[in-house]
Amino acid sequence: MTDSQLGIVILAAGEARRFGACKQLAEFQNKPLLQHVIDTALALPHKRLMVITGKYDQAIKKAFKGGLVSGAEQVYNPDWPEGMSSSIRLGCQLLANDCDQILVLLADQILVSADELHSLIDGTDSNGIACAGFSGTVGPPALFGRVFYPELLSLDAENGAKRILINPENHVRVIPMASAAWDIDTPEDLENLADVGSYIFGN
């Protein structure tokens, strides 16, 4: 058991148009990309951990049932065509009553380590906000304290979560995290990741 009040949301609802298939279940190091991120999340003290699905809900559901993916709740987002904001909004709706902080992860940022996520969580309370800084910008992984839930619940297609992160009034803790720059958009990205990931996975 844990006394943590952290809720973790893994965004896995996208169409992966450039990848041309369900990239969430594409294999790297002999397991799906999604499972890599779940395993990293499981290393954190948390109260709830959920995967928000969309376009490939049935394929991911089958992977959960077959044991290919495990360790998290699966929640379908019927509004997934509206974009990432709709999944963040849904995750906040489901976790707001149980959790004082929500950590948003992407299903294809598999090089982000548990230690790096701890650096977001440590020193950020329920009134705070923290995110990764990489490639001259900011973005997920991102941690939102309860005070920011009203803003998360008001997200829409035109006003995404990034506007919260770049608002200077929010005093966002930005943690340098080069690994967050490596996501998977194409099959070629996945091939190239094998070289980039060697320093983490030891191959």
mmCIF file of N, CA and C in Angstrom, residues 48-160:
data_model
loop_
_atom_site.group_PDB
_atom_site.id
_atom_site.type_symbol
_atom_site.label_atom_id
_atom_site.label_comp_id
_atom_site.label_asym_id
_atom_site.label_seq_id
_atom_site.Cartn_x
_atom_site.Cartn_y
_atom_site.Cartn_z
ATOM 1 N N ARG A 48 -3.330 5.912 -8.361
ATOM 2 C CA ARG A 48 -3.985 5.315 -9.521
ATOM 3 C C ARG A 48 -3.127 5.547 -10.760
ATOM 4 N N LEU A 49 -3.182 4.589 -11.664
ATOM 5 C CA LEU A 49 -2.433 4.661 -12.911
ATOM 6 C C LEU A 49 -3.363 4.227 -14.042
ATOM 7 N N MET A 50 -3.605 5.119 -14.986
ATOM 8 C CA MET A 50 -4.523 4.775 -16.066
ATOM 9 C C MET A 50 -3.950 5.100 -17.432
ATOM 10 N N VAL A 51 -4.380 4.312 -18.398
ATOM 11 C CA VAL A 51 -4.054 4.525 -19.804
ATOM 12 C C VAL A 51 -5.323 4.992 -20.496
ATOM 13 N N ILE A 52 -5.245 6.146 -21.155
ATOM 14 C CA ILE A 52 -6.390 6.675 -21.892
ATOM 15 C C ILE A 52 -6.252 6.261 -23.343
ATOM 16 N N THR A 53 -7.209 5.486 -23.840
ATOM 17 C CA THR A 53 -7.156 4.984 -25.212
ATOM 18 C C THR A 53 -8.193 5.666 -26.098
ATOM 19 N N GLY A 54 -8.033 5.486 -27.393
ATOM 20 C CA GLY A 54 -8.948 6.111 -28.348
ATOM 21 C C GLY A 54 -9.060 5.302 -29.623
ATOM 22 N N LYS A 55 -8.365 5.742 -30.651
ATOM 23 C CA LYS A 55 -8.425 5.092 -31.961
ATOM 24 C C LYS A 55 -8.195 3.584 -31.875
ATOM 25 N N TYR A 56 -7.204 3.175 -31.094
ATOM 26 C CA TYR A 56 -6.847 1.752 -31.029
ATOM 27 C C TYR A 56 -7.308 1.105 -29.720
ATOM 28 N N ASP A 57 -8.433 1.571 -29.223
ATOM 29 C CA ASP A 57 -8.943 1.060 -27.950
ATOM 30 C C ASP A 57 -9.092 -0.458 -27.963
ATOM 31 N N GLN A 58 -9.688 -1.010 -29.009
ATOM 32 C CA GLN A 58 -9.940 -2.449 -29.034
ATOM 33 C C GLN A 58 -8.649 -3.258 -29.101
ATOM 34 N N ALA A 59 -7.691 -2.783 -29.870
ATOM 35 C CA ALA A 59 -6.411 -3.494 -29.967
ATOM 36 C C ALA A 59 -5.687 -3.472 -28.629
ATOM 37 N N ILE A 60 -5.714 -2.333 -27.953
ATOM 38 C CA ILE A 60 -5.041 -2.228 -26.661
ATOM 39 C C ILE A 60 -5.794 -3.038 -25.612
ATOM 40 N N LYS A 61 -7.118 -3.029 -25.681
ATOM 41 C CA LYS A 61 -7.918 -3.840 -24.758
ATOM 42 C C LYS A 61 -7.578 -5.325 -24.924
ATOM 43 N N LYS A 62 -7.424 -5.745 -26.171
ATOM 44 C CA LYS A 62 -7.061 -7.145 -26.441
ATOM 45 C C LYS A 62 -5.679 -7.443 -25.875
ATOM 46 N N ALA A 63 -4.757 -6.472 -25.976
ATOM 47 C CA ALA A 63 -3.406 -6.659 -25.445
ATOM 48 C C ALA A 63 -3.437 -6.788 -23.927
ATOM 49 N N PHE A 64 -4.301 -6.010 -23.267
ATOM 50 C CA PHE A 64 -4.455 -6.138 -21.820
ATOM 51 C C PHE A 64 -5.010 -7.512 -21.459
ATOM 52 N N LYS A 65 -6.049 -7.929 -22.161
ATOM 53 C CA LYS A 65 -6.674 -9.219 -21.854
ATOM 54 C C LYS A 65 -5.716 -10.375 -22.085
ATOM 55 N N GLY A 66 -4.851 -10.230 -23.101
ATOM 56 C CA GLY A 66 -3.909 -11.293 -23.422
ATOM 57 C C GLY A 66 -2.632 -11.253 -22.600
ATOM 58 N N GLY A 67 -2.488 -10.250 -21.744
ATOM 59 C CA GLY A 67 -1.311 -10.167 -20.902
ATOM 60 C C GLY A 67 -0.108 -9.518 -21.568
ATOM 61 N N LEU A 68 -0.272 -9.057 -22.808
ATOM 62 C CA LEU A 68 0.833 -8.378 -23.490
ATOM 63 C C LEU A 68 1.114 -7.030 -22.844
ATOM 64 N N VAL A 69 0.053 -6.413 -22.308
ATOM 65 C CA VAL A 69 0.157 -5.149 -21.583
ATOM 66 C C VAL A 69 -0.539 -5.341 -20.241
ATOM 67 N N SER A 70 0.031 -4.794 -19.180
ATOM 68 C CA SER A 70 -0.567 -4.967 -17.853
ATOM 69 C C SER A 70 -0.088 -3.851 -16.928
ATOM 70 N N GLY A 71 -0.758 -3.761 -15.779
ATOM 71 C CA GLY A 71 -0.296 -2.872 -14.730
ATOM 72 C C GLY A 71 -1.014 -1.542 -14.622
ATOM 73 N N ALA A 72 -2.066 -1.318 -15.427
ATOM 74 C CA ALA A 72 -2.757 -0.031 -15.393
ATOM 75 C C ALA A 72 -4.234 -0.219 -15.710
ATOM 76 N N GLU A 73 -5.033 0.753 -15.298
ATOM 77 C CA GLU A 73 -6.432 0.806 -15.721
ATOM 78 C C GLU A 73 -6.468 1.265 -17.189
ATOM 79 N N GLN A 74 -7.441 0.786 -17.927
ATOM 80 C CA GLN A 74 -7.645 1.271 -19.289
ATOM 81 C C GLN A 74 -8.976 2.004 -19.366
ATOM 82 N N VAL A 75 -8.936 3.211 -19.904
ATOM 83 C CA VAL A 75 -10.136 4.033 -20.020
ATOM 84 C C VAL A 75 -10.244 4.527 -21.456
ATOM 85 N N TYR A 76 -11.400 4.340 -22.056
ATOM 86 C CA TYR A 76 -11.632 4.784 -23.430
ATOM 87 C C TYR A 76 -12.115 6.227 -23.457
ATOM 88 N N ASN A 77 -11.503 7.010 -24.320
ATOM 89 C CA ASN A 77 -11.901 8.401 -24.516
ATOM 90 C C ASN A 77 -12.684 8.527 -25.816
ATOM 91 N N PRO A 78 -14.001 8.647 -25.748
ATOM 92 C CA PRO A 78 -14.797 8.740 -26.982
ATOM 93 C C PRO A 78 -14.540 10.027 -27.756
ATOM 94 N N ASP A 79 -13.942 11.006 -27.102
ATOM 95 C CA ASP A 79 -13.668 12.281 -27.761
ATOM 96 C C ASP A 79 -12.239 12.368 -28.283
ATOM 97 N N TRP A 80 -11.579 11.222 -28.445
ATOM 98 C CA TRP A 80 -10.173 11.224 -28.841
ATOM 99 C C TRP A 80 -9.882 11.997 -30.133
ATOM 100 N N PRO A 81 -10.812 12.057 -31.119
ATOM 101 C CA PRO A 81 -10.485 12.830 -32.323
ATOM 102 C C PRO A 81 -10.240 14.313 -32.052
ATOM 103 N N GLU A 82 -10.678 14.795 -30.883
ATOM 104 C CA GLU A 82 -10.464 16.199 -30.531
ATOM 105 C C GLU A 82 -9.020 16.481 -30.133
ATOM 106 N N GLY A 83 -8.225 15.427 -29.928
ATOM 107 C CA GLY A 83 -6.826 15.622 -29.608
ATOM 108 C C GLY A 83 -6.468 15.317 -28.173
ATOM 109 N N MET A 84 -5.191 15.557 -27.859
ATOM 110 C CA MET A 84 -4.619 15.213 -26.570
ATOM 111 C C MET A 84 -5.347 15.885 -25.407
ATOM 112 N N SER A 85 -5.811 17.102 -25.622
ATOM 113 C CA SER A 85 -6.462 17.839 -24.541
ATOM 114 C C SER A 85 -7.674 17.097 -24.000
ATOM 115 N N SER A 86 -8.402 16.421 -24.881
ATOM 116 C CA SER A 86 -9.605 15.707 -24.430
ATOM 117 C C SER A 86 -9.242 14.547 -23.506
ATOM 118 N N SER A 87 -8.099 13.910 -23.755
ATOM 119 C CA SER A 87 -7.673 12.809 -22.892
ATOM 120 C C SER A 87 -7.177 13.321 -21.548
ATOM 121 N N ILE A 88 -6.475 14.454 -21.547
ATOM 122 C CA ILE A 88 -6.038 15.041 -20.285
ATOM 123 C C ILE A 88 -7.255 15.451 -19.463
ATOM 124 N N ARG A 89 -8.229 16.046 -20.129
ATOM 125 C CA ARG A 89 -9.452 16.471 -19.446
ATOM 126 C C ARG A 89 -10.172 15.282 -18.822
ATOM 127 N N LEU A 90 -10.276 14.183 -19.578
ATOM 128 C CA LEU A 90 -10.939 12.986 -19.068
ATOM 129 C C LEU A 90 -10.171 12.408 -17.886
ATOM 130 N N GLY A 91 -8.843 12.340 -18.007
ATOM 131 C CA GLY A 91 -8.045 11.821 -16.904
ATOM 132 C C GLY A 91 -8.241 12.635 -15.643
ATOM 133 N N CYS A 92 -8.296 13.942 -15.788
ATOM 134 C CA CYS A 92 -8.507 14.808 -14.630
ATOM 135 C C CYS A 92 -9.884 14.584 -14.023
ATOM 136 N N GLN A 93 -10.896 14.425 -14.866
ATOM 137 C CA GLN A 93 -12.247 14.167 -14.368
ATOM 138 C C GLN A 93 -12.283 12.906 -13.510
ATOM 139 N N LEU A 94 -11.559 11.881 -13.942
ATOM 140 C CA LEU A 94 -11.605 10.590 -13.265
ATOM 141 C C LEU A 94 -10.727 10.535 -12.015
ATOM 142 N N LEU A 95 -9.698 11.361 -11.958
ATOM 143 C CA LEU A 95 -8.743 11.291 -10.858
ATOM 144 C C LEU A 95 -8.892 12.412 -9.837
ATOM 145 N N ALA A 96 -9.654 13.439 -10.183
ATOM 146 C CA ALA A 96 -9.698 14.642 -9.337
ATOM 147 C C ALA A 96 -10.107 14.351 -7.897
ATOM 148 N N ASN A 97 -11.041 13.441 -7.697
ATOM 149 C CA ASN A 97 -11.522 13.178 -6.336
ATOM 150 C C ASN A 97 -10.534 12.378 -5.496
ATOM 151 N N ASP A 98 -9.676 11.596 -6.178
ATOM 152 C CA ASP A 98 -8.790 10.679 -5.468
ATOM 153 C C ASP A 98 -7.357 11.185 -5.324
ATOM 154 N N CYS A 99 -6.952 12.102 -6.177
ATOM 155 C CA CYS A 99 -5.536 12.431 -6.287
ATOM 156 C C CYS A 99 -5.291 13.936 -6.164
ATOM 157 N N ASP A 100 -4.206 14.280 -5.477
ATOM 158 C CA ASP A 100 -3.846 15.684 -5.299
ATOM 159 C C ASP A 100 -2.913 16.187 -6.401
ATOM 160 N N GLN A 101 -2.337 15.265 -7.149
ATOM 161 C CA GLN A 101 -1.473 15.609 -8.271
ATOM 162 C C GLN A 101 -1.733 14.637 -9.408
ATOM 163 N N ILE A 102 -1.577 15.132 -10.633
ATOM 164 C CA ILE A 102 -1.732 14.283 -11.807
ATOM 165 C C ILE A 102 -0.485 14.412 -12.664
ATOM 166 N N LEU A 103 0.128 13.278 -12.964
ATOM 167 C CA LEU A 103 1.295 13.217 -13.835
ATOM 168 C C LEU A 103 0.851 12.739 -15.210
ATOM 169 N N VAL A 104 1.118 13.539 -16.225
ATOM 170 C CA VAL A 104 0.732 13.210 -17.600
ATOM 171 C C VAL A 104 1.947 12.695 -18.350
ATOM 172 N N LEU A 105 1.831 11.480 -18.875
ATOM 173 C CA LEU A 105 2.892 10.845 -19.649
ATOM 174 C C LEU A 105 2.389 10.523 -21.052
ATOM 175 N N LEU A 106 3.320 10.411 -21.988
ATOM 176 C CA LEU A 106 2.980 10.013 -23.351
ATOM 177 C C LEU A 106 3.402 8.568 -23.575
ATOM 178 N N ALA A 107 2.592 7.829 -24.315
ATOM 179 C CA ALA A 107 2.832 6.395 -24.513
ATOM 180 C C ALA A 107 4.068 6.104 -25.339
ATOM 181 N N ASP A 108 4.623 7.118 -26.007
ATOM 182 C CA ASP A 108 5.785 6.846 -26.860
ATOM 183 C C ASP A 108 7.061 7.523 -26.368
ATOM 184 N N GLN A 109 7.050 8.111 -25.187
ATOM 185 C CA GLN A 109 8.265 8.702 -24.620
ATOM 186 C C GLN A 109 8.962 7.661 -23.752
ATOM 187 N N ILE A 110 9.467 6.617 -24.373
ATOM 188 C CA ILE A 110 9.917 5.467 -23.590
ATOM 189 C C ILE A 110 11.317 5.617 -23.021
ATOM 190 N N LEU A 111 12.048 6.660 -23.400
ATOM 191 C CA LEU A 111 13.383 6.846 -22.839
ATOM 192 C C LEU A 111 13.374 7.619 -21.525
ATOM 193 N N VAL A 112 12.236 8.175 -21.168
ATOM 194 C CA VAL A 112 12.128 8.892 -19.897
ATOM 195 C C VAL A 112 12.214 7.875 -18.753
ATOM 196 N N SER A 113 13.074 8.156 -17.788
ATOM 197 C CA SER A 113 13.310 7.207 -16.698
ATOM 198 C C SER A 113 12.497 7.548 -15.451
ATOM 199 N N ALA A 114 12.385 6.568 -14.571
ATOM 200 C CA ALA A 114 11.699 6.799 -13.301
ATOM 201 C C ALA A 114 12.425 7.861 -12.479
ATOM 202 N N ASP A 115 13.759 7.878 -12.518
ATOM 203 C CA ASP A 115 14.512 8.893 -11.784
ATOM 204 C C ASP A 115 14.164 10.291 -12.291
ATOM 205 N N GLU A 116 14.003 10.435 -13.600
ATOM 206 C CA GLU A 116 13.645 11.738 -14.156
ATOM 207 C C GLU A 116 12.238 12.144 -13.721
ATOM 208 N N LEU A 117 11.337 11.180 -13.666
ATOM 209 C CA LEU A 117 9.989 11.492 -13.201
ATOM 210 C C LEU A 117 9.988 11.859 -11.726
ATOM 211 N N HIS A 118 10.837 11.199 -10.952
ATOM 212 C CA HIS A 118 10.966 11.579 -9.542
ATOM 213 C C HIS A 118 11.426 13.027 -9.422
ATOM 214 N N SER A 119 12.265 13.476 -10.341
ATOM 215 C CA SER A 119 12.746 14.856 -10.278
ATOM 216 C C SER A 119 11.617 15.849 -10.497
ATOM 217 N N LEU A 120 10.573 15.435 -11.230
ATOM 218 C CA LEU A 120 9.390 16.281 -11.375
ATOM 219 C C LEU A 120 8.569 16.304 -10.088
ATOM 220 N N ILE A 121 8.414 15.133 -9.501
ATOM 221 C CA ILE A 121 7.530 14.978 -8.343
ATOM 222 C C ILE A 121 8.145 15.574 -7.080
ATOM 223 N N ASP A 122 9.441 15.309 -6.869
ATOM 224 C CA ASP A 122 10.104 15.783 -5.656
ATOM 225 C C ASP A 122 10.149 17.307 -5.647
ATOM 226 N N GLY A 123 9.651 17.893 -4.607
ATOM 227 C CA GLY A 123 9.676 19.339 -4.486
ATOM 228 C C GLY A 123 8.497 20.044 -5.128
ATOM 229 N N THR A 124 7.537 19.277 -5.662
ATOM 230 C CA THR A 124 6.337 19.884 -6.248
ATOM 231 C C THR A 124 5.132 19.412 -5.450
ATOM 232 N N ASP A 125 4.428 20.334 -4.809
ATOM 233 C CA ASP A 125 3.281 19.944 -3.997
ATOM 234 C C ASP A 125 1.980 20.128 -4.782
ATOM 235 N N SER A 126 0.867 19.977 -4.078
ATOM 236 C CA SER A 126 -0.430 20.007 -4.753
ATOM 237 C C SER A 126 -0.801 21.398 -5.271
ATOM 238 N N ASN A 127 -0.017 22.390 -4.888
ATOM 239 C CA ASN A 127 -0.236 23.742 -5.417
ATOM 240 C C ASN A 127 0.709 24.067 -6.568
ATOM 241 N N GLY A 128 1.571 23.120 -6.897
ATOM 242 C CA GLY A 128 2.613 23.389 -7.876
ATOM 243 C C GLY A 128 2.395 22.735 -9.217
ATOM 244 N N ILE A 129 3.359 22.993 -10.100
ATOM 245 C CA ILE A 129 3.313 22.449 -11.450
ATOM 246 C C ILE A 129 4.754 22.300 -11.935
ATOM 247 N N ALA A 130 5.030 21.218 -12.657
ATOM 248 C CA ALA A 130 6.372 20.965 -13.164
ATOM 249 C C ALA A 130 6.263 20.231 -14.489
ATOM 250 N N CYS A 131 7.265 20.415 -15.343
ATOM 251 C CA CYS A 131 7.240 19.716 -16.635
ATOM 252 C C CYS A 131 8.661 19.556 -17.148
ATOM 253 N N ALA A 132 8.775 18.799 -18.223
ATOM 254 C CA ALA A 132 10.070 18.578 -18.861
ATOM 255 C C ALA A 132 10.426 19.747 -19.768
ATOM 256 N N GLY A 133 11.724 20.045 -19.808
ATOM 257 C CA GLY A 133 12.235 21.009 -20.761
ATOM 258 C C GLY A 133 13.181 20.307 -21.721
ATOM 259 N N PHE A 134 12.949 20.480 -23.028
ATOM 260 C CA PHE A 134 13.764 19.776 -24.022
ATOM 261 C C PHE A 134 13.655 20.489 -25.361
ATOM 262 N N SER A 135 14.714 20.462 -26.124
ATOM 263 C CA SER A 135 14.733 20.996 -27.493
ATOM 264 C C SER A 135 14.173 22.416 -27.568
ATOM 265 N N GLY A 136 14.467 23.218 -26.567
ATOM 266 C CA GLY A 136 14.031 24.605 -26.579
ATOM 267 C C GLY A 136 12.566 24.834 -26.295
ATOM 268 N N THR A 137 11.883 23.812 -25.783
ATOM 269 C CA THR A 137 10.466 23.955 -25.479
ATOM 270 C C THR A 137 10.146 23.240 -24.174
ATOM 271 N N VAL A 138 8.871 23.208 -23.809
ATOM 272 C CA VAL A 138 8.428 22.481 -22.623
ATOM 273 C C VAL A 138 7.262 21.573 -23.007
ATOM 274 N N GLY A 139 7.048 20.540 -22.202
ATOM 275 C CA GLY A 139 5.947 19.625 -22.484
ATOM 276 C C GLY A 139 5.964 18.437 -21.559
ATOM 277 N N PRO A 140 5.204 17.393 -21.896
ATOM 278 C CA PRO A 140 5.176 16.188 -21.082
ATOM 279 C C PRO A 140 6.542 15.508 -21.079
ATOM 280 N N PRO A 141 6.819 14.808 -19.998
ATOM 281 C CA PRO A 141 6.004 14.593 -18.816
ATOM 282 C C PRO A 141 5.724 15.898 -18.076
ATOM 283 N N ALA A 142 4.505 15.982 -17.555
ATOM 284 C CA ALA A 142 4.088 17.195 -16.844
ATOM 285 C C ALA A 142 3.283 16.802 -15.617
ATOM 286 N N LEU A 143 3.535 17.508 -14.521
ATOM 287 C CA LEU A 143 2.879 17.236 -13.245
ATOM 288 C C LEU A 143 2.044 18.448 -12.849
ATOM 289 N N PHE A 144 0.755 18.211 -12.597
ATOM 290 C CA PHE A 144 -0.173 19.290 -12.252
ATOM 291 C C PHE A 144 -0.723 19.065 -10.853
ATOM 292 N N GLY A 145 -0.577 20.066 -9.983
ATOM 293 C CA GLY A 145 -1.188 20.000 -8.669
ATOM 294 C C GLY A 145 -2.671 20.318 -8.736
ATOM 295 N N ARG A 146 -3.366 20.000 -7.662
ATOM 296 C CA ARG A 146 -4.822 20.149 -7.616
ATOM 297 C C ARG A 146 -5.295 21.556 -7.966
ATOM 298 N N VAL A 147 -4.513 22.556 -7.626
ATOM 299 C CA VAL A 147 -4.921 23.934 -7.897
ATOM 300 C C VAL A 147 -5.107 24.191 -9.393
ATOM 301 N N PHE A 148 -4.473 23.348 -10.233
ATOM 302 C CA PHE A 148 -4.573 23.526 -11.680
ATOM 303 C C PHE A 148 -5.664 22.659 -12.323
ATOM 304 N N TYR A 149 -6.375 21.867 -11.525
ATOM 305 C CA TYR A 149 -7.409 21.001 -12.100
ATOM 306 C C TYR A 149 -8.483 21.788 -12.854
ATOM 307 N N PRO A 150 -8.941 22.937 -12.347
ATOM 308 C CA PRO A 150 -9.951 23.668 -13.122
ATOM 309 C C PRO A 150 -9.473 24.027 -14.528
ATOM 310 N N GLU A 151 -8.181 24.346 -14.653
ATOM 311 C CA GLU A 151 -7.658 24.647 -15.982
ATOM 312 C C GLU A 151 -7.601 23.399 -16.852
ATOM 313 N N LEU A 152 -7.231 22.266 -16.260
ATOM 314 C CA LEU A 152 -7.201 21.017 -17.027
ATOM 315 C C LEU A 152 -8.605 20.635 -17.492
ATOM 316 N N LEU A 153 -9.579 20.862 -16.643
ATOM 317 C CA LEU A 153 -10.956 20.499 -16.979
ATOM 318 C C LEU A 153 -11.570 21.424 -18.028
ATOM 319 N N SER A 154 -10.913 22.546 -18.277
ATOM 320 C CA SER A 154 -11.419 23.480 -19.291
ATOM 321 C C SER A 154 -10.684 23.374 -20.609
ATOM 322 N N LEU A 155 -9.759 22.424 -20.730
ATOM 323 C CA LEU A 155 -8.997 22.276 -21.965
ATOM 324 C C LEU A 155 -9.914 21.920 -23.127
ATOM 325 N N ASP A 156 -9.567 22.438 -24.304
ATOM 326 C CA ASP A 156 -10.273 22.047 -25.522
ATOM 327 C C ASP A 156 -9.267 21.986 -26.660
ATOM 328 N N ALA A 157 -9.753 21.695 -27.856
ATOM 329 C CA ALA A 157 -8.863 21.489 -28.998
ATOM 330 C C ALA A 157 -8.015 22.717 -29.294
ATOM 331 N N GLU A 158 -8.557 23.901 -29.036
ATOM 332 C CA GLU A 158 -7.833 25.128 -29.347
ATOM 333 C C GLU A 158 -6.941 25.590 -28.207
ATOM 334 N N ASN A 159 -7.248 25.168 -27.010
ATOM 335 C CA ASN A 159 -6.484 25.593 -25.834
ATOM 336 C C ASN A 159 -5.950 24.366 -25.110
ATOM 337 N N GLY A 160 -4.782 23.921 -25.528
ATOM 338 C CA GLY A 160 -4.193 22.730 -24.959
ATOM 339 C C GLY A 160 -3.444 23.007 -23.670
#
